[in-house]
PDB file of C-alpha atoms and ligand atoms in Angstrom:
ATOM      1  CA  MET A   1     262.936 131.003 129.331  1.00 53.00           C
ATOM      2  CA  HIS A   2     265.643 128.362 129.416  1.00 70.00           C
ATOM      3  CA  ASP A   3     269.132 129.439 130.381  1.00 84.00           C
ATOM      4  CA  GLU A   4     270.564 127.213 127.688  1.00 89.00           C
ATOM      5  CA  VAL A   5     268.628 129.082 125.001  1.00 90.00           C
ATOM      6  CA  VAL A   6     269.642 132.470 126.351  1.00 90.00           C
ATOM      7  CA  LYS A   7     273.273 131.338 126.511  1.00 92.00           C
ATOM      8  CA  PHE A   8     273.100 130.131 122.919  1.00 93.00           C
ATOM      9  CA  TYR A   9     272.042 133.567 121.673  1.00 94.00           C
ATOM     10  CA  VAL A  10     274.412 135.491 123.939  1.00 94.00           C
ATOM     11  CA  ASP A  11     277.338 133.326 122.831  1.00 94.00           C
ATOM     12  CA  ASN A  12     276.595 133.329 119.116  1.00 95.00           C
ATOM     13  CA  TYR A  13     274.742 136.502 118.139  1.00 96.00           C
ATOM     14  CA  GLU A  14     274.850 140.254 118.368  1.00 97.00           C
ATOM     15  CA  VAL A  15     271.679 142.311 118.196  1.00 97.00           C
ATOM     16  CA  LEU A  16     272.263 144.833 115.405  1.00 98.00           C
ATOM     17  CA  GLY A  17     268.908 146.503 115.810  1.00 97.00           C
ATOM     18  CA  GLN A  18     265.616 146.114 117.596  1.00 96.00           C
ATOM     19  CA  TRP A  19     262.277 147.818 117.346  1.00 96.00           C
ATOM     20  CA  MET A  20     259.084 147.730 119.344  1.00 94.00           C
ATOM     21  CA  LEU A  21     256.504 149.468 117.218  1.00 94.00           C
ATOM     22  CA  ARG A  22     253.531 151.064 118.918  1.00 90.00           C
ATOM     23  CA  PRO A  23     250.765 153.197 117.418  1.00 87.00           C
ATOM     24  CA  GLY A  24     251.709 156.835 117.071  1.00 89.00           C
ATOM     25  CA  VAL A  25     255.474 156.335 117.214  1.00 90.00           C
ATOM     26  CA  ARG A  26     257.356 157.244 114.062  1.00 94.00           C
ATOM     27  CA  THR A  27     260.843 156.100 113.161  1.00 96.00           C
ATOM     28  CA  GLU A  28     262.578 156.828 109.870  1.00 97.00           C
ATOM     29  CA  LEU A  29     265.483 154.680 108.753  1.00 97.00           C
ATOM     30  CA  GLY A  30     268.245 156.106 106.590  1.00 96.00           C
ATOM     31  CA  ASP A  31     269.308 159.548 105.459  1.00 95.00           C
ATOM     32  CA  LYS A  32     266.584 161.807 104.118  1.00 95.00           C
ATOM     33  CA  ASP A  33     269.069 164.056 102.302  1.00 95.00           C
ATOM     34  CA  ASN A  34     271.108 161.335 100.677  1.00 94.00           C
ATOM     35  CA  ARG A  35     268.713 158.827  99.244  1.00 96.00           C
ATOM     36  CA  ILE A  36     270.036 155.751  97.489  1.00 97.00           C
ATOM     37  CA  CYS A  37     267.750 152.774  96.956  1.00 98.00           C
ATOM     38  CA  ARG A  38     269.141 149.784  98.787  1.00 97.00           C
ATOM     39  CA  PHE A  39     267.298 147.371  96.513  1.00 97.00           C
ATOM     40  CA  CYS A  40     268.218 148.599  93.020  1.00 96.00           C
ATOM     41  CA  GLY A  41     271.200 150.824  93.900  1.00 96.00           C
ATOM     42  CA  GLU A  42     269.754 153.825  92.065  1.00 97.00           C
ATOM     43  CA  LYS A  43     269.309 157.418  93.171  1.00 96.00           C
ATOM     44  CA  GLU A  44     267.604 160.569  91.885  1.00 95.00           C
ATOM     45  CA  PRO A  45     266.959 161.571  89.165  1.00 96.00           C
ATOM     46  CA  LYS A  46     266.957 158.040  87.752  1.00 97.00           C
ATOM     47  CA  VAL A  47     264.437 156.943  90.365  1.00 98.00           C
ATOM     48  CA  SER A  48     262.098 158.951  92.620  1.00 98.00           C
ATOM     49  CA  PHE A  49     261.467 158.766  96.355  1.00 98.00           C
ATOM     50  CA  LYS A  50     258.025 160.320  96.674  1.00 97.00           C
ATOM     51  CA  LYS A  51     256.140 157.432  98.262  1.00 96.00           C
ATOM     52  CA  VAL A  52     256.314 156.460 101.915  1.00 96.00           C
ATOM     53  CA  ALA A  53     258.225 153.183 102.099  1.00 97.00           C
ATOM     54  CA  HIS A  54     257.100 151.047 105.045  1.00 97.00           C
ATOM     55  CA  ALA A  55     259.927 148.992 106.500  1.00 98.00           C
ATOM     56  CA  ILE A  56     257.382 146.346 107.493  1.00 97.00           C
ATOM     57  CA  PRO A  57     254.222 146.127 105.358  1.00 96.00           C
ATOM     58  CA  GLU A  58     251.320 148.232 106.547  1.00 94.00           C
ATOM     59  CA  SER A  59     249.083 145.166 106.338  1.00 92.00           C
ATOM     60  CA  LEU A  60     250.963 143.639 109.284  1.00 93.00           C
ATOM     61  CA  GLY A  61     250.004 146.661 111.365  1.00 91.00           C
ATOM     62  CA  ASN A  62     253.066 148.874 110.824  1.00 95.00           C
ATOM     63  CA  LYS A  63     252.227 152.545 110.490  1.00 92.00           C
ATOM     64  CA  GLY A  64     255.300 154.328 111.828  1.00 94.00           C
ATOM     65  CA  LEU A  65     258.499 152.557 110.739  1.00 97.00           C
ATOM     66  CA  THR A  66     259.550 153.788 107.298  1.00 97.00           C
ATOM     67  CA  SER A  67     262.752 154.001 105.308  1.00 98.00           C
ATOM     68  CA  TYR A  68     264.407 156.587 103.043  1.00 97.00           C
ATOM     69  CA  TYR A  69     266.205 153.945 101.002  1.00 97.00           C
ATOM     70  CA  GLU A  70     263.474 152.285  98.972  1.00 98.00           C
ATOM     71  CA  CYS A  71     262.703 154.009  95.671  1.00 98.00           C
ATOM     72  CA  ASP A  72     259.197 154.317  94.238  1.00 98.00           C
ATOM     73  CA  SER A  73     259.866 151.707  91.525  1.00 98.00           C
ATOM     74  CA  CYS A  74     261.043 149.109  94.041  1.00 98.00           C
ATOM     75  CA  ASN A  75     258.212 150.063  96.393  1.00 98.00           C
ATOM     76  CA  GLU A  76     255.719 149.368  93.623  1.00 98.00           C
ATOM     77  CA  LEU A  77     257.457 146.182  92.540  1.00 97.00           C
ATOM     78  CA  PHE A  78     257.330 144.769  96.073  1.00 98.00           C
ATOM     79  CA  GLY A  79     253.837 146.070  96.830  1.00 97.00           C
ATOM     80  CA  LYS A  80     252.258 144.471  93.773  1.00 96.00           C
ATOM     81  CA  GLY A  81     254.394 141.369  94.021  1.00 97.00           C
ATOM     82  CA  ILE A  82     255.818 139.615  97.052  1.00 98.00           C
ATOM     83  CA  GLU A  83     254.108 141.806  99.665  1.00 97.00           C
ATOM     84  CA  ASN A  84     250.770 140.935  98.132  1.00 97.00           C
ATOM     85  CA  ASP A  85     251.644 137.242  98.537  1.00 97.00           C
ATOM     86  CA  LEU A  86     252.626 137.843 102.161  1.00 97.00           C
ATOM     87  CA  GLY A  87     249.359 139.720 102.714  1.00 96.00           C
ATOM     88  CA  ASN A  88     247.246 136.879 101.332  1.00 95.00           C
ATOM     89  CA  TRP A  89     249.181 134.213 103.181  1.00 96.00           C
ATOM     90  CA  SER A  90     249.059 135.966 106.555  1.00 94.00           C
ATOM     91  CA  LYS A  91     245.495 137.296 106.366  1.00 93.00           C
ATOM     92  CA  PRO A  92     243.542 134.554 108.216  1.00 89.00           C
ATOM     93  CA  MET A  93     245.782 134.835 111.272  1.00 88.00           C
ATOM     94  CA  ARG A  94     245.838 138.625 111.137  1.00 90.00           C
ATOM     95  CA  THR A  95     242.048 138.735 111.196  1.00 86.00           C
ATOM     96  CA  MET A  96     241.896 136.353 114.140  1.00 82.00           C
ATOM     97  CA  ALA A  97     244.558 138.376 115.985  1.00 82.00           C
ATOM     98  CA  ARG A  98     242.727 141.648 115.155  1.00 83.00           C
ATOM     99  CA  ILE A  99     245.736 143.230 113.420  1.00 84.00           C
ATOM    100  CA  ARG A 100     244.784 146.511 111.815  1.00 85.00           C
ATOM    101  CA  GLY A 101     246.155 147.124 108.340  1.00 83.00           C
ATOM    102  CA  LYS A 102     245.598 150.077 106.041  1.00 81.00           C
ATOM    103  CA  SER A 103     241.817 149.720 106.196  1.00 80.00           C
ATOM    104  CA  GLY A 104     241.258 148.089 109.570  1.00 84.00           C
ATOM    105  CA  VAL A 105     241.115 144.417 110.517  1.00 83.00           C
ATOM    106  CA  PRO A 106     240.742 142.417 107.288  1.00 85.00           C
ATOM    107  CA  THR A 107     237.384 140.752 106.678  1.00 84.00           C
ATOM    108  CA  LEU A 108     237.532 137.108 105.686  1.00 80.00           C
ATOM    109  CA  LYS A 109     235.072 135.867 103.107  1.00 79.00           C
ATOM    110  CA  LYS A 110     234.496 132.608 101.399  1.00 73.00           C
ATOM    111  CA  GLY A 111     234.647 134.257  98.018  1.00 65.00           C
ATOM    112  CA  GLY A 112     233.061 133.132  94.784  1.00 61.00           C
ATOM    113  CA  ASP A 113     229.586 133.925  93.494  1.00 59.00           C
ATOM    114  CA  SER A 114     227.414 131.974  95.908  1.00 61.00           C
ATOM    115  CA  PRO A 115     226.848 133.534  99.330  1.00 65.00           C
ATOM    116  CA  GLY A 116     229.132 132.028 101.905  1.00 73.00           C
ATOM    117  CA  TRP A 117     230.657 132.546 105.288  1.00 75.00           C
ATOM    118  CA  ARG A 118     232.104 135.828 106.385  1.00 79.00           C
ATOM    119  CA  ILE A 119     234.126 136.884 109.430  1.00 80.00           C
ATOM    120  CA  GLU A 120     234.217 140.583 110.114  1.00 83.00           C
ATOM    121  CA  PHE A 121     235.665 142.533 113.014  1.00 80.00           C
ATOM    122  CA  THR A 122     233.186 145.237 113.830  1.00 77.00           C
ATOM    123  CA  ASN A 123     232.213 147.330 116.873  1.00 72.00           C
ATOM    124  CA  GLY A 124     234.907 145.713 118.975  1.00 73.00           C
ATOM    125  CA  GLY A 125     233.817 142.123 118.321  1.00 77.00           C
ATOM    126  CA  PHE A 126     233.748 139.511 115.622  1.00 77.00           C
ATOM    127  CA  GLU A 127     230.650 139.019 113.556  1.00 79.00           C
ATOM    128  CA  ILE A 128     230.625 135.534 112.141  1.00 77.00           C
ATOM    129  CA  LYS A 129     228.198 134.498 109.475  1.00 77.00           C
ATOM    130  CA  SER A 130     228.133 130.810 108.731  1.00 73.00           C
ATOM    131  CA  TYR A 131     225.828 128.455 106.861  1.00 71.00           C
ATOM    132  CA  GLU A 132     224.788 124.997 107.966  1.00 68.00           C
ATOM    133  CA  ASP A 133     225.663 123.359 104.683  1.00 70.00           C
ATOM    134  CA  ASP A 134     229.029 125.079 104.502  1.00 69.00           C
ATOM    135  CA  PRO A 135     230.143 125.925 108.034  1.00 73.00           C
ATOM    136  CA  VAL A 136     233.234 128.026 108.532  1.00 74.00           C
ATOM    137  CA  PHE A 137     233.800 126.586 111.985  1.00 77.00           C
ATOM    138  CA  GLU A 138     233.216 123.463 114.023  1.00 80.00           C
ATOM    139  CA  MET A 139     232.416 123.545 117.704  1.00 79.00           C
ATOM    140  CA  ASP A 140     233.875 120.907 119.972  1.00 82.00           C
ATOM    141  CA  GLU A 141     231.834 121.697 123.075  1.00 80.00           C
ATOM    142  CA  ALA A 142     233.194 118.757 125.061  1.00 84.00           C
ATOM    143  CA  ASN A 143     236.683 120.248 124.886  1.00 81.00           C
ATOM    144  CA  ASN A 144     235.712 123.930 124.678  1.00 78.00           C
ATOM    145  CA  ARG A 145     237.408 124.230 121.340  1.00 81.00           C
ATOM    146  CA  ILE A 146     236.359 125.834 118.135  1.00 81.00           C
ATOM    147  CA  THR A 147     238.063 125.175 114.819  1.00 85.00           C
ATOM    148  CA  PHE A 148     237.830 127.777 112.103  1.00 83.00           C
ATOM    149  CA  LYS A 149     238.484 126.494 108.615  1.00 84.00           C
ATOM    150  CA  LEU A 150     239.666 129.576 106.821  1.00 85.00           C
ATOM    151  CA  LYS A 151     240.519 129.807 103.179  1.00 85.00           C
ATOM    152  CA  ARG A 152     243.599 131.633 102.003  1.00 91.00           C
ATOM    153  CA  ASP A 153     243.641 133.835  98.953  1.00 93.00           C
ATOM    154  CA  PRO A 154     246.114 132.631  96.287  1.00 96.00           C
ATOM    155  CA  TYR A 155     249.790 133.001  97.125  1.00 97.00           C
ATOM    156  CA  THR A 156     253.164 131.710  95.985  1.00 97.00           C
ATOM    157  CA  PRO A 157     255.085 130.287  98.970  1.00 97.00           C
ATOM    158  CA  VAL A 158     258.539 131.417  97.833  1.00 97.00           C
ATOM    159  CA  ALA A 159     257.196 134.944  97.274  1.00 97.00           C
ATOM    160  CA  VAL A 160     256.021 134.982 100.894  1.00 97.00           C
ATOM    161  CA  LEU A 161     259.525 133.930 101.946  1.00 97.00           C
ATOM    162  CA  LYS A 162     261.024 136.722  99.831  1.00 97.00           C
ATOM    163  CA  ALA A 163     258.694 139.247 101.483  1.00 98.00           C
ATOM    164  CA  PHE A 164     259.826 138.169 104.960  1.00 98.00           C
ATOM    165  CA  MET A 165     263.471 138.406 103.866  1.00 98.00           C
ATOM    166  CA  LYS A 166     262.815 141.830 102.349  1.00 98.00           C
ATOM    167  CA  ILE A 167     261.747 143.055 105.798  1.00 98.00           C
ATOM    168  CA  GLY A 168     265.041 141.743 107.176  1.00 98.00           C
ATOM    169  CA  LEU A 169     267.047 143.456 104.438  1.00 98.00           C
ATOM    170  CA  THR A 170     265.232 146.722 105.111  1.00 98.00           C
ATOM    171  CA  LEU A 171     266.061 146.584 108.813  1.00 98.00           C
ATOM    172  CA  MET A 172     269.663 145.508 108.242  1.00 98.00           C
ATOM    173  CA  PRO A 173     272.170 148.253 109.137  1.00 98.00           C
ATOM    174  CA  ALA A 174     273.831 149.854 106.093  1.00 96.00           C
ATOM    175  CA  VAL A 175     277.314 148.601 107.013  1.00 97.00           C
ATOM    176  CA  GLU A 176     276.105 144.988 106.672  1.00 97.00           C
ATOM    177  CA  ILE A 177     274.081 145.266 103.474  1.00 97.00           C
ATOM    178  CA  GLY A 178     277.063 144.452 101.218  1.00 97.00           C
ATOM    179  CA  ASN A 179     277.015 140.923 102.616  1.00 97.00           C
ATOM    180  CA  PHE A 180     273.583 140.297 101.098  1.00 97.00           C
ATOM    181  CA  GLU A 181     274.077 141.119  97.407  1.00 96.00           C
ATOM    182  CA  HIS A 182     272.709 137.770  96.222  1.00 95.00           C
ATOM    183  CA  LEU A 183     269.726 137.926  98.525  1.00 96.00           C
ATOM    184  CA  LEU A 184     268.906 141.474  97.373  1.00 97.00           C
ATOM    185  CA  ALA A 185     268.943 140.384  93.749  1.00 96.00           C
ATOM    186  CA  TRP A 186     266.895 137.291  94.508  1.00 96.00           C
ATOM    187  CA  ILE A 187     264.053 139.054  96.319  1.00 96.00           C
ATOM    188  CA  ARG A 188     263.737 141.552  93.427  1.00 96.00           C
ATOM    189  CA  ASP A 189     263.531 138.781  90.854  1.00 96.00           C
ATOM    190  CA  ALA A 190     259.907 138.286  89.823  1.00 94.00           C
ATOM    191  CA  ASP A 191     260.920 134.907  88.370  1.00 95.00           C
ATOM    192  CA  HIS A 192     260.238 132.710  91.390  1.00 95.00           C
ATOM    193  CA  SER A 193     261.775 129.629  89.769  1.00 93.00           C
ATOM    194  CA  ARG A 194     265.335 130.758  90.419  1.00 91.00           C
ATOM    195  CA  PRO A 195     266.554 128.962  93.534  1.00 87.00           C
ATOM    196  CA  PHE A 196     268.637 130.702  96.144  1.00 86.00           C
ATOM    197  CA  ALA A 197     267.382 130.602  99.710  1.00 80.00           C
ATOM    198  CA  ASP A 198     265.934 127.131  99.327  1.00 76.00           C
ATOM    199  CA  LYS A 199     267.321 125.740 102.560  1.00 80.00           C
ATOM    200  CA  CYS A 200     265.928 128.391 104.848  1.00 89.00           C
ATOM    201  CA  PRO A 201     262.778 127.300 106.634  1.00 90.00           C
ATOM    202  CA  ILE A 202     261.163 129.894 108.882  1.00 95.00           C
ATOM    203  CA  ILE A 203     261.025 128.933 112.545  1.00 95.00           C
ATOM    204  CA  TYR A 204     257.443 129.698 113.480  1.00 93.00           C
ATOM    205  CA  THR A 205     256.143 130.051 117.027  1.00 92.00           C
ATOM    206  CA  PHE A 206     252.502 130.471 117.944  1.00 87.00           C
ATOM    207  CA  SER A 207     251.789 131.632 121.489  1.00 85.00           C
ATOM    208  CA  PRO A 208     248.201 130.950 122.583  1.00 79.00           C
ATOM    209  CA  GLY A 209     246.176 133.371 124.661  1.00 77.00           C
ATOM    210  CA  PRO A 210     245.475 137.074 124.348  1.00 76.00           C
ATOM    211  CA  ARG A 211     248.368 139.143 122.989  1.00 80.00           C
ATOM    212  CA  PRO A 212     248.404 142.829 122.122  1.00 83.00           C
ATOM    213  CA  ASN A 213     247.061 143.472 118.616  1.00 84.00           C
ATOM    214  CA  ASP A 214     248.862 146.759 118.036  1.00 88.00           C
ATOM    215  CA  LEU A 215     252.494 145.923 118.771  1.00 91.00           C
ATOM    216  CA  ILE A 216     255.111 144.690 116.350  1.00 94.00           C
ATOM    217  CA  GLY A 217     258.483 143.533 117.550  1.00 95.00           C
ATOM    218  CA  ALA A 218     261.450 143.151 115.224  1.00 97.00           C
ATOM    219  CA  MET A 219     265.096 142.349 115.714  1.00 97.00           C
ATOM    220  CA  ILE A 220     268.148 141.778 113.537  1.00 98.00           C
ATOM    221  CA  LEU A 221     270.683 139.248 114.786  1.00 98.00           C
ATOM    222  CA  ARG A 222     274.118 138.780 113.287  1.00 97.00           C
ATOM    223  CA  ARG A 223     276.607 136.046 114.085  1.00 96.00           C
ATOM    224  CA  LYS A 224     279.493 137.043 116.353  1.00 95.00           C
ATOM    225  CA  PRO A 225     282.893 136.947 114.649  1.00 91.00           C
ATOM    226  CA  VAL A 226     284.136 134.305 117.110  1.00 86.00           C
ATOM    227  CA  THR A 227     281.597 131.678 116.046  1.00 84.00           C
ATOM    228  CA  ALA A 228     281.060 129.950 112.713  1.00 79.00           C
ATOM    229  CA  ASN A 229     278.625 127.069 113.000  1.00 85.00           C
ATOM    230  CA  VAL A 230     275.421 129.053 113.007  1.00 92.00           C
ATOM    231  CA  PRO A 231     273.644 131.008 110.251  1.00 94.00           C
ATOM    232  CA  TYR A 232     275.033 134.490 109.627  1.00 95.00           C
ATOM    233  CA  ALA A 233     271.897 136.579 110.184  1.00 96.00           C
ATOM    234  CA  TYR A 234     268.300 136.402 111.294  1.00 97.00           C
ATOM    235  CA  LEU A 235     265.227 138.565 111.316  1.00 98.00           C
ATOM    236  CA  ILE A 236     262.947 138.012 114.295  1.00 97.00           C
ATOM    237  CA  LEU A 237     259.471 139.385 113.637  1.00 97.00           C
ATOM    238  CA  MET A 238     256.541 139.185 116.024  1.00 95.00           C
ATOM    239  CA  TYR A 239     252.982 140.426 115.906  1.00 93.00           C
ATOM    240  CA  GLY A 240     249.741 139.108 117.349  1.00 89.00           C
ATOM    241  CA  ASN A 241     250.269 135.524 118.503  1.00 87.00           C
ATOM    242  CA  GLU A 242     252.960 134.787 115.954  1.00 92.00           C
ATOM    243  CA  GLN A 243     256.727 134.951 115.877  1.00 95.00           C
ATOM    244  CA  PHE A 244     258.810 134.366 112.759  1.00 97.00           C
ATOM    245  CA  GLN A 245     262.523 133.635 112.831  1.00 97.00           C
ATOM    246  CA  VAL A 246     263.732 134.204 109.297  1.00 97.00           C
ATOM    247  CA  GLN A 247     267.257 133.377 108.186  1.00 96.00           C
ATOM    248  CA  LEU A 248     268.822 136.023 105.959  1.00 96.00           C
ATOM    249  CA  PRO A 249     271.284 134.007 103.915  1.00 94.00           C
ATOM    250  CA  SER A 250     274.594 135.600 102.998  1.00 94.00           C
ATOM    251  CA  LYS A 251     276.433 133.863 100.205  1.00 90.00           C
ATOM    252  CA  ALA A 252     279.711 135.220 101.527  1.00 89.00           C
ATOM    253  CA  HIS A 253     279.203 134.072 105.116  1.00 91.00           C
ATOM    254  CA  ASP A 254     276.977 130.998 105.029  1.00 89.00           C
ATOM    255  CA  GLY A 255     278.354 127.742 103.692  1.00 73.00           C
ATOM    256  CA  ALA A 256     276.614 126.374 100.624  1.00 65.00           C
ATOM    257  CA  ASN A 257     275.597 123.079 102.203  1.00 60.00           C
ATOM    258  CA  ALA A 258     275.966 123.891 105.860  1.00 65.00           C
ATOM    259  CA  GLN A 259     273.843 121.988 108.347  1.00 72.00           C
ATOM    260  CA  TYR A 260     273.004 124.075 111.355  1.00 77.00           C
ATOM    261  CA  SER A 261     271.581 123.088 114.670  1.00 82.00           C
ATOM    262  CA  ILE A 262     270.141 126.019 116.567  1.00 87.00           C
ATOM    263  CA  HIS A 263     267.703 126.825 119.345  1.00 89.00           C
ATOM    264  CA  PRO A 264     264.582 128.710 118.307  1.00 91.00           C
ATOM    265  CA  PHE A 265     264.590 132.284 119.546  1.00 92.00           C
ATOM    266  CA  PRO A 266     262.557 132.582 122.761  1.00 88.00           C
ATOM    267  CA  VAL A 267     259.227 134.413 122.821  1.00 83.00           C
ATOM    268  CA  PRO A 268     259.067 137.297 125.314  1.00 75.00           C
ATOM    269  CA  ARG A 269     256.713 136.786 128.272  1.00 66.00           C
ATOM    270  CA  SER A 270     256.141 133.189 127.352  1.00 60.00           C
ATOM    271  CA  PRO A 271     254.852 130.667 128.176  1.00 59.00           C
ATOM    272  CA  ASP A 272     251.801 132.250 129.744  1.00 65.00           C
ATOM    273  CA  PRO A 273     250.911 129.763 132.506  1.00 68.00           C
ATOM    274  CA  GLN A 274     247.198 130.292 131.799  1.00 69.00           C
ATOM    275  CA  PHE A 275     247.425 128.913 128.284  1.00 69.00           C
ATOM    276  CA  ASP A 276     248.951 126.070 126.338  1.00 69.00           C
ATOM    277  CA  ARG A 277     252.671 126.211 125.735  1.00 76.00           C
ATOM    278  CA  PRO A 278     253.764 127.932 122.527  1.00 81.00           C
ATOM    279  CA  GLY A 279     253.578 125.705 119.484  1.00 84.00           C
ATOM    280  CA  ARG A 280     256.569 125.588 117.160  1.00 89.00           C
ATOM    281  CA  THR A 281     256.999 124.400 113.640  1.00 90.00           C
ATOM    282  CA  LEU A 282     259.220 124.930 110.621  1.00 92.00           C
ATOM    283  CA  LEU A 283     257.507 126.695 107.751  1.00 93.00           C
ATOM    284  CA  ASP A 284     258.810 125.558 104.417  1.00 93.00           C
ATOM    285  CA  LEU A 285     257.956 128.404 102.070  1.00 95.00           C
ATOM    286  CA  THR A 286     260.139 127.357  99.168  1.00 93.00           C
ATOM    287  CA  ALA A 287     257.510 126.048  96.723  1.00 95.00           C
ATOM    288  CA  GLN A 288     257.424 128.020  93.482  1.00 95.00           C
ATOM    289  CA  GLU A 289     253.898 127.261  92.291  1.00 95.00           C
ATOM    290  CA  VAL A 290     250.822 129.348  93.134  1.00 97.00           C
ATOM    291  CA  VAL A 291     248.707 127.785  95.896  1.00 97.00           C
ATOM    292  CA  ARG A 292     244.963 128.274  95.448  1.00 96.00           C
ATOM    293  CA  GLY A 293     242.057 127.517  97.764  1.00 91.00           C
ATOM    294  CA  GLU A 294     244.199 126.404 100.696  1.00 93.00           C
ATOM    295  CA  VAL A 295     242.191 125.786 103.861  1.00 89.00           C
ATOM    296  CA  PHE A 296     243.927 126.916 106.996  1.00 83.00           C
ATOM    297  CA  PRO A 297     242.530 125.617 110.290  1.00 83.00           C
ATOM    298  CA  ILE A 298     242.735 127.784 113.394  1.00 81.00           C
ATOM    299  CA  ILE A 299     241.824 126.173 116.697  1.00 78.00           C
ATOM    300  CA  MET A 300     240.757 128.382 119.572  1.00 73.00           C
ATOM    301  CA  GLY A 301     239.725 127.652 123.102  1.00 71.00           C
ATOM    302  CA  PHE A 302     236.652 129.280 124.607  1.00 66.00           C
ATOM    303  CA  THR A 303     234.943 129.422 127.955  1.00 59.00           C
ATOM    304  CA  VAL A 304     231.218 128.951 128.238  1.00 54.00           C
ATOM    305  CA  GLY A 305     229.263 131.996 129.375  1.00 47.00           C
ATOM    306  CA  GLU A 306     232.021 134.471 128.751  1.00 42.00           C
ATOM    307  CA  LYS A 307     234.069 134.640 125.642  1.00 41.00           C
ATOM    308  CA  THR A 308     237.815 134.462 125.988  1.00 42.00           C
ATOM    309  CA  GLU A 309     239.978 137.317 124.837  1.00 42.00           C
ATOM    310  CA  THR A 310     241.288 135.210 121.990  1.00 43.00           C
ATOM    311  CA  THR A 311     237.988 134.795 120.238  1.00 38.00           C
ATOM    312  CA  ARG A 312     236.573 138.006 121.663  1.00 32.00           C
ATOM    313  CA  GLY A 313     233.207 138.389 120.150  1.00 34.00           C
ATOM    314  CA  ASN A 314     230.196 136.645 118.877  1.00 34.00           C
ATOM    315  CA  ALA A 315     231.238 133.094 118.176  1.00 34.00           C
ATOM    316  CA  GLY A 316     227.629 131.971 117.944  1.00 35.00           C
ATOM    317  CA  GLN A 317     226.269 130.594 114.726  1.00 35.00           C
ATOM    318  CA  ASP A 318     224.239 133.034 112.772  1.00 36.00           C
ATOM    319  CA  ASN A 319     222.116 131.079 110.330  1.00 35.00           C
ATOM    320  CA  GLN A 320     220.724 133.674 108.039  1.00 36.00           C
ATOM    321  CA  ASP A 321     219.140 132.557 104.849  1.00 36.00           C
ATOM    322  CA  PRO A 322     221.109 133.715 101.877  1.00 32.00           C
TER     323      PRO A 322
HETATM  324 ZN1   ZN B 401     264.943 150.876  93.884  1.00 77.06          ZN
END
């Protein structure tokens, strides 16, 4: 970890909350006896609070972190809407990282009527079914690399962005939530054509090598009062091999056309000297049109004779006749 990066975050940000979620640990956010929905502002009896509201979607592997301040109507609105987009968008990587959602590690399928490839996590390993005329992966034996060409289910990019920001708003301490009125209204708006957070790319880091598949890390950062030239707030979310640094724009505290120059948040225990350095990119999830049939390549290294932890399982081609 570079000192300069650490100094940047120490100088500019305060950690308002951090969570390391492990299986079996339960944490409830908010006040059970005084429930007001943070997203629509309503309370009982106008809205009900019967459902368990996950602070981070269950599909990403969260079982234990829930909140008392998301009403059933908002829960349903998000679940059928933006969280479904986030689920579809993130599924290929979650399968490869063996993240367990509500019903285990998601199975990836080609889809459609004709029989096609299928990747299923079963009995502690991957079962990969591929067909010669339509292979789901390509082996590069010279370089010990395998490229999976996975297809994403339909998603709307800006809805995925809203779902990430909704996680940040859920984790935000109550005293700060008044600074995010516009963002709260925007993520609830099912009309994805209304621009708001259109200058907020997600800083994405992928760390190669085996990582735990049952831990989720999350953090809320807020700008220190003494500084001004950095975004007001961030959500840092990590699971599997991925880390997302999501700006949470505050109309009151972020300039309308501000240009920021920041260091990406460092990844804990990284780089692992055994593997490639983490890869970083900016994810622009601002497009408002549905994306269908997107192919998402995942490149993995393997060792001959023994499978690496990353692929962990049967990466051999299984040519069964349909
Ligand atoms: Zn609500």
